[in-house]
């Protein structure tokens, strides 16, 4: 009956869960953690139709221990300088406050949101669990199932780490990560159905750690919250669509032919469709320093359209549909001292599509205190105040330039 209430997504998820078995049919016994680990590992193998080549040795850390460990991991992969640059970029897009300490926020988010992790480079598997020696609670059991799925897939299929770490192709990296996390999330959902009894399943909704994590996500900028959840939520829907089309064999085949765009994750019917390569944003001279270039995907646009200026009340109508007009995107960040400039080049699926109007409306709503200035031929929007932005559209191309002055913004869209 959930399909009538939640629509097609719930119906598809039900089809993905049904093959797992009956509710609580393989209820994990209370008590000895070693026996629980063995039982959960066996269930994961059976559900995922893959067998371990080597049994993982999970580590169970309490809140303080896993927080310290995650801080160590974060500091190795993401430093304060990079966070400051990312904050300047997201601030110029109106996604976060201009003075946000992004490094501190990301560290706080990840240390509180992450319930476990698997490191494919070291085969290390860590799960957040208090008093694990006395047995794993339902949250720890489902987390362990999720991370064990990562381990068995890595052993049998290989996790595409080289793709997920490619920051120059951030949209392809997000798509690959969504396959990885969606796959583990589906296995976790199947495990939760059969490995927990009904009382334990209901208790997941009242776990204090889970409730605290949910409350925290509601308090952070929309763009950041969505970027954190996307690989799990949209990834689950994508993997579920593959599972419905051909079972685990179809999911396994996805690792050999990864989606390369977040648009394919949002709309699985687009898989496999590569992105088109837009003409590069204009280059700045003088004292401007090119910081980095990366891809800008449909998911990024959807998160921006859902909360212009980080205000969901200003969301564009059908933000998902507007974003899916996307067919390719590139973003370039420039700095000059304290000044920031951003060039965005997008392509859409058809000439004169809705993306030009969507980008124009989004920017107007994201920066309501800015004012219009006269546009030149080919320019859809010129907006000044605090920073200057120009939107120019022609054929299937949409270009956005943001800078401290009109000349800089126009150079970026040229």
mmCIF file of C-alpha atoms in Angstrom:
data_model
loop_
_atom_site.group_PDB
_atom_site.id
_atom_site.type_symbol
_atom_site.label_atom_id
_atom_site.label_comp_id
_atom_site.label_asym_id
_atom_site.label_seq_id
_atom_site.Cartn_x
_atom_site.Cartn_y
_atom_site.Cartn_z
ATOM 1 C CA UNK A 1 0.000 0.000 0.000
ATOM 2 C CA UNK A 2 2.997 2.359 0.342
ATOM 3 C CA UNK A 3 3.043 2.795 -3.428
ATOM 4 C CA UNK A 4 -0.284 4.628 -3.309
ATOM 5 C CA UNK A 5 1.131 6.951 -0.656
ATOM 6 C CA UNK A 6 4.663 7.591 -1.931
ATOM 7 C CA UNK A 7 4.355 6.965 -5.648
ATOM 8 C CA UNK A 8 6.564 5.245 -8.183
ATOM 9 C CA UNK A 9 9.817 5.492 -6.182
ATOM 10 C CA UNK A 10 8.316 3.564 -3.270
ATOM 11 C CA UNK A 11 6.901 0.938 -5.626
ATOM 12 C CA UNK A 12 10.290 0.447 -7.250
ATOM 13 C CA UNK A 13 12.041 0.221 -3.890
ATOM 14 C CA UNK A 14 9.516 -2.395 -2.779
ATOM 15 C CA UNK A 15 10.405 -4.450 -5.882
ATOM 16 C CA UNK A 16 14.082 -4.181 -4.897
ATOM 17 C CA UNK A 17 13.439 -5.312 -1.328
ATOM 18 C CA UNK A 18 11.029 -8.146 -2.075
ATOM 19 C CA UNK A 19 13.694 -10.681 -3.196
ATOM 20 C CA UNK A 20 15.474 -10.362 0.162
ATOM 21 C CA UNK A 21 12.824 -12.364 2.002
ATOM 22 C CA UNK A 22 10.364 -11.957 4.840
ATOM 23 C CA UNK A 23 10.569 -9.323 7.574
ATOM 24 C CA UNK A 24 12.910 -10.591 10.281
ATOM 25 C CA UNK A 25 13.324 -13.882 8.454
ATOM 26 C CA UNK A 26 17.049 -13.955 9.294
ATOM 27 C CA UNK A 27 16.941 -12.029 12.561
ATOM 28 C CA UNK A 28 20.494 -11.574 13.877
ATOM 29 C CA UNK A 29 20.832 -13.018 17.351
ATOM 30 C CA UNK A 30 21.448 -10.737 20.329
ATOM 31 C CA UNK A 31 24.589 -11.068 22.377
ATOM 32 C CA UNK A 32 28.008 -12.207 21.203
ATOM 33 C CA UNK A 33 29.454 -9.680 18.745
ATOM 34 C CA UNK A 34 31.645 -12.270 16.988
ATOM 35 C CA UNK A 35 28.637 -14.429 16.189
ATOM 36 C CA UNK A 36 26.719 -11.357 15.054
ATOM 37 C CA UNK A 37 29.565 -10.352 12.732
ATOM 38 C CA UNK A 38 29.692 -13.810 11.204
ATOM 39 C CA UNK A 39 25.926 -13.921 10.740
ATOM 40 C CA UNK A 40 25.768 -10.443 9.204
ATOM 41 C CA UNK A 41 28.651 -11.273 6.858
ATOM 42 C CA UNK A 42 26.880 -14.414 5.676
ATOM 43 C CA UNK A 43 23.609 -12.544 5.114
ATOM 44 C CA UNK A 44 25.418 -9.843 3.117
ATOM 45 C CA UNK A 45 27.058 -12.489 0.931
ATOM 46 C CA UNK A 46 23.714 -14.182 0.321
ATOM 47 C CA UNK A 47 21.837 -10.971 -0.387
ATOM 48 C CA UNK A 48 24.499 -9.443 -2.633
ATOM 49 C CA UNK A 49 25.260 -12.724 -4.442
ATOM 50 C CA UNK A 50 29.007 -12.217 -3.926
ATOM 51 C CA UNK A 51 31.401 -14.087 -1.632
ATOM 52 C CA UNK A 52 34.324 -12.635 0.278
ATOM 53 C CA UNK A 53 37.774 -13.696 -0.876
ATOM 54 C CA UNK A 54 39.057 -12.692 2.568
ATOM 55 C CA UNK A 55 36.963 -12.073 5.668
ATOM 56 C CA UNK A 56 37.153 -8.425 6.783
ATOM 57 C CA UNK A 57 38.063 -7.645 10.392
ATOM 58 C CA UNK A 58 35.799 -4.753 11.429
ATOM 59 C CA UNK A 59 36.854 -2.261 14.077
ATOM 60 C CA UNK A 60 34.175 -0.935 16.411
ATOM 61 C CA UNK A 61 34.824 2.560 17.775
ATOM 62 C CA UNK A 62 32.801 4.642 20.196
ATOM 63 C CA UNK A 63 31.750 8.219 19.407
ATOM 64 C CA UNK A 64 34.954 9.794 20.699
ATOM 65 C CA UNK A 65 37.220 7.296 18.972
ATOM 66 C CA UNK A 66 35.534 7.485 15.571
ATOM 67 C CA UNK A 67 35.411 11.289 15.735
ATOM 68 C CA UNK A 68 39.162 11.426 16.293
ATOM 69 C CA UNK A 69 39.718 8.920 13.504
ATOM 70 C CA UNK A 70 37.503 10.796 11.047
ATOM 71 C CA UNK A 71 39.229 14.092 11.834
ATOM 72 C CA UNK A 72 42.507 12.418 10.943
ATOM 73 C CA UNK A 73 41.087 11.096 7.677
ATOM 74 C CA UNK A 74 39.556 14.459 6.742
ATOM 75 C CA UNK A 75 42.796 16.367 7.394
ATOM 76 C CA UNK A 76 44.630 14.067 4.983
ATOM 77 C CA UNK A 77 42.170 14.631 2.114
ATOM 78 C CA UNK A 78 40.832 18.159 2.653
ATOM 79 C CA UNK A 79 42.813 21.083 4.047
ATOM 80 C CA UNK A 80 41.749 24.534 5.193
ATOM 81 C CA UNK A 81 43.143 26.254 2.099
ATOM 82 C CA UNK A 82 41.003 24.139 -0.219
ATOM 83 C CA UNK A 83 37.998 24.704 2.034
ATOM 84 C CA UNK A 84 38.485 28.469 1.851
ATOM 85 C CA UNK A 85 38.540 28.338 -1.960
ATOM 86 C CA UNK A 86 35.426 26.162 -2.042
ATOM 87 C CA UNK A 87 33.699 28.578 0.332
ATOM 88 C CA UNK A 88 34.537 31.498 -1.974
ATOM 89 C CA UNK A 89 33.063 29.607 -4.913
ATOM 90 C CA UNK A 90 29.872 28.580 -3.097
ATOM 91 C CA UNK A 91 29.538 32.070 -1.652
ATOM 92 C CA UNK A 92 29.704 33.576 -5.156
ATOM 93 C CA UNK A 93 26.892 31.185 -6.142
ATOM 94 C CA UNK A 94 24.845 32.166 -3.110
ATOM 95 C CA UNK A 95 24.850 28.596 -1.799
ATOM 96 C CA UNK A 96 26.526 29.414 1.530
ATOM 97 C CA UNK A 97 27.145 32.579 3.572
ATOM 98 C CA UNK A 98 30.164 34.509 2.337
ATOM 99 C CA UNK A 99 31.925 34.256 5.716
ATOM 100 C CA UNK A 100 31.298 30.542 6.274
ATOM 101 C CA UNK A 101 34.115 28.500 7.847
ATOM 102 C CA UNK A 102 33.608 25.586 5.479
ATOM 103 C CA UNK A 103 36.459 23.482 6.840
ATOM 104 C CA UNK A 104 35.038 23.557 10.363
ATOM 105 C CA UNK A 105 31.503 22.873 9.137
ATOM 106 C CA UNK A 106 32.501 19.993 6.861
ATOM 107 C CA UNK A 107 34.579 18.454 9.630
ATOM 108 C CA UNK A 108 31.704 18.761 12.097
ATOM 109 C CA UNK A 109 29.256 17.348 9.555
ATOM 110 C CA UNK A 110 31.312 14.335 8.605
ATOM 111 C CA UNK A 111 32.355 13.417 12.125
ATOM 112 C CA UNK A 112 28.726 13.420 13.235
ATOM 113 C CA UNK A 113 27.047 12.026 10.098
ATOM 114 C CA UNK A 114 29.394 9.157 9.282
ATOM 115 C CA UNK A 115 28.385 5.939 11.015
ATOM 116 C CA UNK A 116 31.171 3.874 9.485
ATOM 117 C CA UNK A 117 33.562 3.647 6.574
ATOM 118 C CA UNK A 118 35.502 1.205 4.431
ATOM 119 C CA UNK A 119 38.914 2.203 3.051
ATOM 120 C CA UNK A 120 39.649 0.323 -0.202
ATOM 121 C CA UNK A 121 43.320 1.307 -0.056
ATOM 122 C CA UNK A 122 43.902 -0.376 3.317
ATOM 123 C CA UNK A 123 40.870 -2.720 3.473
ATOM 124 C CA UNK A 124 40.087 -1.143 6.825
ATOM 125 C CA UNK A 125 36.453 -1.320 7.945
ATOM 126 C CA UNK A 126 35.271 0.875 10.827
ATOM 127 C CA UNK A 127 31.828 1.082 12.439
ATOM 128 C CA UNK A 128 30.549 3.504 15.087
ATOM 129 C CA UNK A 129 29.326 1.374 17.992
ATOM 130 C CA UNK A 130 29.166 1.951 21.744
ATOM 131 C CA UNK A 131 29.707 -1.076 23.992
ATOM 132 C CA UNK A 132 30.153 -3.319 20.964
ATOM 133 C CA UNK A 133 31.474 -6.107 23.161
ATOM 134 C CA UNK A 134 27.951 -6.448 24.558
ATOM 135 C CA UNK A 135 26.486 -6.831 21.063
ATOM 136 C CA UNK A 136 25.632 -4.580 18.152
ATOM 137 C CA UNK A 137 22.465 -2.525 18.265
ATOM 138 C CA UNK A 138 20.259 -2.327 15.131
ATOM 139 C CA UNK A 139 21.966 0.826 13.824
ATOM 140 C CA UNK A 140 25.426 -0.720 14.155
ATOM 141 C CA UNK A 141 24.200 -3.933 12.513
ATOM 142 C CA UNK A 142 22.850 -2.130 9.449
ATOM 143 C CA UNK A 143 25.967 0.056 9.264
ATOM 144 C CA UNK A 144 28.147 -3.054 9.374
ATOM 145 C CA UNK A 145 26.088 -4.604 6.565
ATOM 146 C CA UNK A 146 26.600 -1.441 4.484
ATOM 147 C CA UNK A 147 30.370 -1.415 4.982
ATOM 148 C CA UNK A 148 30.691 -5.177 4.447
ATOM 149 C CA UNK A 149 28.955 -4.702 1.099
ATOM 150 C CA UNK A 150 31.644 -2.196 0.147
ATOM 151 C CA UNK A 151 34.297 -4.725 1.114
ATOM 152 C CA UNK A 152 32.862 -7.659 -0.838
ATOM 153 C CA UNK A 153 32.246 -5.517 -3.941
ATOM 154 C CA UNK A 154 35.797 -4.185 -3.720
ATOM 155 C CA UNK A 155 37.162 -7.721 -3.515
ATOM 156 C CA UNK A 156 35.062 -9.055 -6.391
ATOM 157 C CA UNK A 157 34.443 -6.094 -8.697
ATOM 158 C CA UNK A 158 36.809 -3.370 -7.560
ATOM 159 C CA UNK A 159 35.609 -0.004 -6.292
ATOM 160 C CA UNK A 160 36.364 2.799 -8.803
ATOM 161 C CA UNK A 161 38.445 4.867 -6.384
ATOM 162 C CA UNK A 162 40.406 6.555 -9.171
ATOM 163 C CA UNK A 163 37.138 7.908 -10.587
ATOM 164 C CA UNK A 164 35.618 9.069 -7.302
ATOM 165 C CA UNK A 165 38.758 11.029 -6.388
ATOM 166 C CA UNK A 166 39.014 12.908 -9.706
ATOM 167 C CA UNK A 167 38.225 16.468 -8.633
ATOM 168 C CA UNK A 168 38.669 17.804 -12.186
ATOM 169 C CA UNK A 169 35.684 15.654 -13.179
ATOM 170 C CA UNK A 170 33.584 16.213 -10.098
ATOM 171 C CA UNK A 171 30.271 15.316 -11.754
ATOM 172 C CA UNK A 172 31.593 11.969 -12.984
ATOM 173 C CA UNK A 173 33.092 11.414 -9.530
ATOM 174 C CA UNK A 174 29.697 12.069 -7.932
ATOM 175 C CA UNK A 175 28.021 9.657 -10.351
ATOM 176 C CA UNK A 176 30.539 6.897 -9.583
ATOM 177 C CA UNK A 177 30.240 7.495 -5.841
ATOM 178 C CA UNK A 178 26.459 7.279 -6.179
ATOM 179 C CA UNK A 179 26.793 3.807 -7.708
ATOM 180 C CA UNK A 180 29.044 2.702 -4.848
ATOM 181 C CA UNK A 181 26.860 4.110 -2.071
ATOM 182 C CA UNK A 182 23.574 3.270 -3.780
ATOM 183 C CA UNK A 183 24.714 -0.348 -4.114
ATOM 184 C CA UNK A 184 25.645 -0.569 -0.428
ATOM 185 C CA UNK A 185 22.453 1.248 0.576
ATOM 186 C CA UNK A 186 20.281 -1.244 -1.301
ATOM 187 C CA UNK A 187 22.063 -4.150 0.382
ATOM 188 C CA UNK A 188 21.699 -2.357 3.726
ATOM 189 C CA UNK A 189 17.953 -1.917 3.128
ATOM 190 C CA UNK A 190 17.587 -5.582 2.213
ATOM 191 C CA UNK A 191 19.568 -6.584 5.282
ATOM 192 C CA UNK A 192 17.455 -4.343 7.523
ATOM 193 C CA UNK A 193 14.344 -6.057 6.211
ATOM 194 C CA UNK A 194 15.428 -9.617 6.908
ATOM 195 C CA UNK A 195 18.204 -9.257 9.510
ATOM 196 C CA UNK A 196 16.204 -7.185 12.000
ATOM 197 C CA UNK A 197 12.891 -8.070 13.571
ATOM 198 C CA UNK A 198 10.057 -5.551 13.356
ATOM 199 C CA UNK A 199 10.774 -4.032 16.784
ATOM 200 C CA UNK A 200 14.421 -3.497 15.852
ATOM 201 C CA UNK A 201 13.446 -1.942 12.522
ATOM 202 C CA UNK A 202 11.166 0.532 14.289
ATOM 203 C CA UNK A 203 13.905 1.367 16.787
ATOM 204 C CA UNK A 204 16.107 2.683 13.974
ATOM 205 C CA UNK A 205 13.816 5.717 13.792
ATOM 206 C CA UNK A 206 14.396 6.583 17.445
ATOM 207 C CA UNK A 207 18.161 6.019 17.658
ATOM 208 C CA UNK A 208 19.583 9.203 19.297
ATOM 209 C CA UNK A 209 22.581 9.312 16.923
ATOM 210 C CA UNK A 210 20.296 9.068 13.905
ATOM 211 C CA UNK A 211 17.948 11.759 15.229
ATOM 212 C CA UNK A 212 20.865 14.088 16.026
ATOM 213 C CA UNK A 213 22.280 13.598 12.534
ATOM 214 C CA UNK A 214 18.923 14.383 10.952
ATOM 215 C CA UNK A 215 18.525 17.546 13.034
ATOM 216 C CA UNK A 216 22.012 18.692 12.100
ATOM 217 C CA UNK A 217 21.357 18.300 8.387
ATOM 218 C CA UNK A 218 18.300 20.526 8.694
ATOM 219 C CA UNK A 219 20.478 23.321 10.067
ATOM 220 C CA UNK A 220 23.250 23.404 7.441
ATOM 221 C CA UNK A 221 23.102 25.099 4.018
ATOM 222 C CA UNK A 222 20.810 23.224 1.648
ATOM 223 C CA UNK A 223 23.520 22.713 -0.981
ATOM 224 C CA UNK A 224 25.880 21.054 1.511
ATOM 225 C CA UNK A 225 23.169 18.845 3.009
ATOM 226 C CA UNK A 226 22.066 17.658 -0.435
ATOM 227 C CA UNK A 227 25.605 16.994 -1.611
ATOM 228 C CA UNK A 228 26.165 14.807 1.445
ATOM 229 C CA UNK A 229 22.938 12.816 1.017
ATOM 230 C CA UNK A 230 22.840 12.543 -2.769
ATOM 231 C CA UNK A 231 25.094 9.473 -3.243
ATOM 232 C CA UNK A 232 22.969 7.510 -0.772
ATOM 233 C CA UNK A 233 19.459 8.667 -1.664
ATOM 234 C CA UNK A 234 19.678 9.254 -5.427
ATOM 235 C CA UNK A 235 22.275 6.495 -5.662
ATOM 236 C CA UNK A 236 19.841 4.041 -4.073
ATOM 237 C CA UNK A 237 17.165 4.968 -6.612
ATOM 238 C CA UNK A 238 19.610 4.558 -9.505
ATOM 239 C CA UNK A 239 20.916 1.183 -8.328
ATOM 240 C CA UNK A 240 17.391 0.024 -7.585
ATOM 241 C CA UNK A 241 16.423 0.811 -11.181
ATOM 242 C CA UNK A 242 19.339 -1.317 -12.398
ATOM 243 C CA UNK A 243 18.355 -4.110 -10.006
ATOM 244 C CA UNK A 244 14.765 -4.083 -11.261
ATOM 245 C CA UNK A 245 15.984 -4.254 -14.854
ATOM 246 C CA UNK A 246 18.280 -7.237 -14.382
ATOM 247 C CA UNK A 247 19.040 -8.128 -10.780
ATOM 248 C CA UNK A 248 22.527 -8.015 -9.306
ATOM 249 C CA UNK A 249 24.040 -8.927 -12.680
ATOM 250 C CA UNK A 250 22.830 -5.591 -14.034
ATOM 251 C CA UNK A 251 24.214 -3.781 -10.988
ATOM 252 C CA UNK A 252 27.565 -5.561 -11.357
ATOM 253 C CA UNK A 253 27.739 -4.597 -15.019
ATOM 254 C CA UNK A 254 27.400 -0.936 -14.023
ATOM 255 C CA UNK A 255 30.868 -1.051 -12.454
ATOM 256 C CA UNK A 256 32.322 -1.886 -15.867
ATOM 257 C CA UNK A 257 30.345 0.916 -17.543
ATOM 258 C CA UNK A 258 29.957 3.644 -14.937
ATOM 259 C CA UNK A 259 27.583 6.568 -15.371
ATOM 260 C CA UNK A 260 29.594 9.707 -16.007
ATOM 261 C CA UNK A 261 27.006 12.342 -15.075
ATOM 262 C CA UNK A 262 24.786 13.057 -12.103
ATOM 263 C CA UNK A 263 21.938 13.505 -14.614
ATOM 264 C CA UNK A 264 22.007 9.727 -15.166
ATOM 265 C CA UNK A 265 21.723 9.189 -11.410
ATOM 266 C CA UNK A 266 18.780 11.585 -11.069
ATOM 267 C CA UNK A 267 17.079 10.125 -14.162
ATOM 268 C CA UNK A 268 18.234 6.506 -14.679
ATOM 269 C CA UNK A 269 16.517 6.414 -18.091
ATOM 270 C CA UNK A 270 19.386 8.616 -19.320
ATOM 271 C CA UNK A 271 21.988 5.949 -18.534
ATOM 272 C CA UNK A 272 24.305 5.660 -20.362
ATOM 273 C CA UNK A 273 24.486 9.161 -21.860
ATOM 274 C CA UNK A 274 27.800 11.056 -21.765
ATOM 275 C CA UNK A 275 27.945 14.793 -21.201
ATOM 276 C CA UNK A 276 28.532 17.238 -24.016
ATOM 277 C CA UNK A 277 31.589 19.457 -23.671
ATOM 278 C CA UNK A 278 30.702 23.160 -23.605
ATOM 279 C CA UNK A 279 32.984 25.872 -24.892
ATOM 280 C CA UNK A 280 35.290 26.911 -22.057
ATOM 281 C CA UNK A 281 34.418 30.020 -20.038
ATOM 282 C CA UNK A 282 36.429 33.084 -20.972
ATOM 283 C CA UNK A 283 39.924 33.465 -19.488
ATOM 284 C CA UNK A 284 40.929 36.357 -17.236
ATOM 285 C CA UNK A 285 44.243 38.131 -17.499
ATOM 286 C CA UNK A 286 45.930 40.770 -15.400
ATOM 287 C CA UNK A 287 46.301 39.858 -11.756
ATOM 288 C CA UNK A 288 43.777 37.021 -11.843
ATOM 289 C CA UNK A 289 44.943 33.530 -10.869
ATOM 290 C CA UNK A 290 43.249 30.449 -12.294
ATOM 291 C CA UNK A 291 42.551 28.315 -9.216
ATOM 292 C CA UNK A 292 40.814 25.284 -10.673
ATOM 293 C CA UNK A 293 38.414 24.029 -13.309
ATOM 294 C CA UNK A 294 35.881 21.285 -12.795
ATOM 295 C CA UNK A 295 32.611 20.004 -14.155
ATOM 296 C CA UNK A 296 29.241 21.345 -13.054
ATOM 297 C CA UNK A 297 26.461 18.778 -13.235
ATOM 298 C CA UNK A 298 22.703 18.518 -13.152
ATOM 299 C CA UNK A 299 22.820 17.654 -9.445
ATOM 300 C CA UNK A 300 24.679 20.897 -8.662
ATOM 301 C CA UNK A 301 22.067 22.850 -10.600
ATOM 302 C CA UNK A 302 19.212 21.070 -8.873
ATOM 303 C CA UNK A 303 20.602 21.888 -5.408
ATOM 304 C CA UNK A 304 21.069 25.537 -6.401
ATOM 305 C CA UNK A 305 17.603 25.750 -7.970
ATOM 306 C CA UNK A 306 16.008 24.175 -4.888
ATOM 307 C CA UNK A 307 17.312 26.924 -2.584
ATOM 308 C CA UNK A 308 18.467 30.141 -4.307
ATOM 309 C CA UNK A 309 20.496 32.099 -1.778
ATOM 310 C CA UNK A 310 20.086 29.081 0.549
ATOM 311 C CA UNK A 311 16.379 29.818 0.836
ATOM 312 C CA UNK A 312 14.126 26.861 -0.053
ATOM 313 C CA UNK A 313 11.212 29.298 -0.028
ATOM 314 C CA UNK A 314 12.617 30.789 -3.247
ATOM 315 C CA UNK A 315 12.913 27.415 -5.031
ATOM 316 C CA UNK A 316 12.360 27.316 -8.764
ATOM 317 C CA UNK A 317 9.254 25.489 -9.911
ATOM 318 C CA UNK A 318 10.188 21.905 -10.835
ATOM 319 C CA UNK A 319 13.847 22.378 -9.885
ATOM 320 C CA UNK A 320 14.607 18.764 -10.806
ATOM 321 C CA UNK A 321 13.056 19.066 -14.265
ATOM 322 C CA UNK A 322 14.781 22.379 -14.937
ATOM 323 C CA UNK A 323 18.138 20.919 -13.927
ATOM 324 C CA UNK A 324 17.641 17.883 -16.159
ATOM 325 C CA UNK A 325 17.623 20.167 -19.210
ATOM 326 C CA UNK A 326 21.404 20.087 -18.624
ATOM 327 C CA UNK A 327 23.606 18.129 -21.016
ATOM 328 C CA UNK A 328 27.058 19.356 -19.981
ATOM 329 C CA UNK A 329 28.752 21.883 -17.727
ATOM 330 C CA UNK A 330 32.080 23.361 -16.703
ATOM 331 C CA UNK A 331 33.034 25.765 -13.933
ATOM 332 C CA UNK A 332 36.217 27.806 -13.464
ATOM 333 C CA UNK A 333 37.274 29.607 -10.286
ATOM 334 C CA UNK A 334 39.580 32.644 -10.386
ATOM 335 C CA UNK A 335 40.963 34.744 -7.536
ATOM 336 C CA UNK A 336 42.808 38.029 -7.257
ATOM 337 C CA UNK A 337 43.607 38.820 -3.658
ATOM 338 C CA UNK A 338 40.256 38.944 -1.882
ATOM 339 C CA UNK A 339 38.317 39.164 -5.175
ATOM 340 C CA UNK A 340 36.585 36.088 -6.587
ATOM 341 C CA UNK A 341 35.402 35.359 -10.113
ATOM 342 C CA UNK A 342 33.478 32.357 -11.396
ATOM 343 C CA UNK A 343 32.856 31.335 -14.978
ATOM 344 C CA UNK A 344 30.187 28.750 -15.803
ATOM 345 C CA UNK A 345 29.538 27.223 -19.227
ATOM 346 C CA UNK A 346 26.506 24.956 -19.685
ATOM 347 C CA UNK A 347 24.919 23.110 -22.562
ATOM 348 C CA UNK A 348 21.313 21.975 -22.653
ATOM 349 C CA UNK A 349 19.635 19.191 -24.540
ATOM 350 C CA UNK A 350 18.026 21.432 -27.136
ATOM 351 C CA UNK A 351 18.449 24.913 -28.524
ATOM 352 C CA UNK A 352 16.337 27.448 -26.683
ATOM 353 C CA UNK A 353 15.629 25.045 -23.821
ATOM 354 C CA UNK A 354 14.555 26.094 -20.327
ATOM 355 C CA UNK A 355 18.014 26.283 -18.765
ATOM 356 C CA UNK A 356 18.670 29.905 -19.747
ATOM 357 C CA UNK A 357 15.506 31.116 -17.988
ATOM 358 C CA UNK A 358 16.208 28.835 -15.028
ATOM 359 C CA UNK A 359 19.726 30.189 -14.472
ATOM 360 C CA UNK A 360 18.471 33.756 -14.859
ATOM 361 C CA UNK A 361 15.637 33.285 -12.363
ATOM 362 C CA UNK A 362 17.878 31.417 -9.939
ATOM 363 C CA UNK A 363 20.437 34.218 -9.842
ATOM 364 C CA UNK A 364 17.787 36.914 -9.380
ATOM 365 C CA UNK A 365 16.321 35.009 -6.436
ATOM 366 C CA UNK A 366 19.710 34.105 -4.954
ATOM 367 C CA UNK A 367 20.777 37.761 -4.862
ATOM 368 C CA UNK A 368 17.548 39.743 -4.441
ATOM 369 C CA UNK A 369 19.380 42.890 -3.299
ATOM 370 C CA UNK A 370 21.250 43.217 -6.599
ATOM 371 C CA UNK A 371 19.806 45.385 -9.361
ATOM 372 C CA UNK A 372 19.396 44.999 -13.107
ATOM 373 C CA UNK A 373 21.666 46.825 -15.535
ATOM 374 C CA UNK A 374 21.177 47.208 -19.312
ATOM 375 C CA UNK A 375 22.225 44.018 -21.166
ATOM 376 C CA UNK A 376 24.090 43.863 -24.449
ATOM 377 C CA UNK A 377 22.960 41.816 -27.425
ATOM 378 C CA UNK A 378 22.964 38.125 -26.507
ATOM 379 C CA UNK A 379 22.921 38.822 -22.770
ATOM 380 C CA UNK A 380 19.877 37.639 -20.880
ATOM 381 C CA UNK A 381 20.762 39.197 -17.536
ATOM 382 C CA UNK A 382 23.146 41.789 -16.117
ATOM 383 C CA UNK A 383 22.917 42.107 -12.356
ATOM 384 C CA UNK A 384 25.021 44.381 -10.121
ATOM 385 C CA UNK A 385 25.350 44.877 -6.392
ATOM 386 C CA UNK A 386 27.987 43.321 -4.131
ATOM 387 C CA UNK A 387 29.121 41.306 -7.134
ATOM 388 C CA UNK A 388 28.285 41.505 -10.822
ATOM 389 C CA UNK A 389 26.788 38.671 -12.874
ATOM 390 C CA UNK A 390 26.105 38.283 -16.570
ATOM 391 C CA UNK A 391 24.018 35.498 -18.133
ATOM 392 C CA UNK A 392 24.376 35.034 -21.893
ATOM 393 C CA UNK A 393 22.525 32.437 -23.983
ATOM 394 C CA UNK A 394 22.813 31.291 -27.588
ATOM 395 C CA UNK A 395 21.684 28.034 -29.223
ATOM 396 C CA UNK A 396 22.057 25.257 -26.661
ATOM 397 C CA UNK A 397 24.630 27.198 -24.632
ATOM 398 C CA UNK A 398 24.145 29.040 -21.344
ATOM 399 C CA UNK A 399 27.017 31.045 -19.889
ATOM 400 C CA UNK A 400 27.320 32.734 -16.511
ATOM 401 C CA UNK A 401 30.056 35.097 -15.423
ATOM 402 C CA UNK A 402 30.392 36.345 -11.843
ATOM 403 C CA UNK A 403 33.003 38.870 -10.779
ATOM 404 C CA UNK A 404 33.638 42.052 -8.839
ATOM 405 C CA UNK A 405 32.892 44.260 -11.876
ATOM 406 C CA UNK A 406 31.064 44.195 -15.177
ATOM 407 C CA UNK A 407 34.173 43.862 -17.348
ATOM 408 C CA UNK A 408 35.283 40.727 -15.483
ATOM 409 C CA UNK A 409 31.831 39.129 -15.659
ATOM 410 C CA UNK A 410 31.532 39.849 -19.383
ATOM 411 C CA UNK A 411 34.988 38.423 -20.076
ATOM 412 C CA UNK A 412 33.925 35.147 -18.458
ATOM 413 C CA UNK A 413 30.857 34.767 -20.726
ATOM 414 C CA UNK A 414 32.703 35.808 -23.893
#
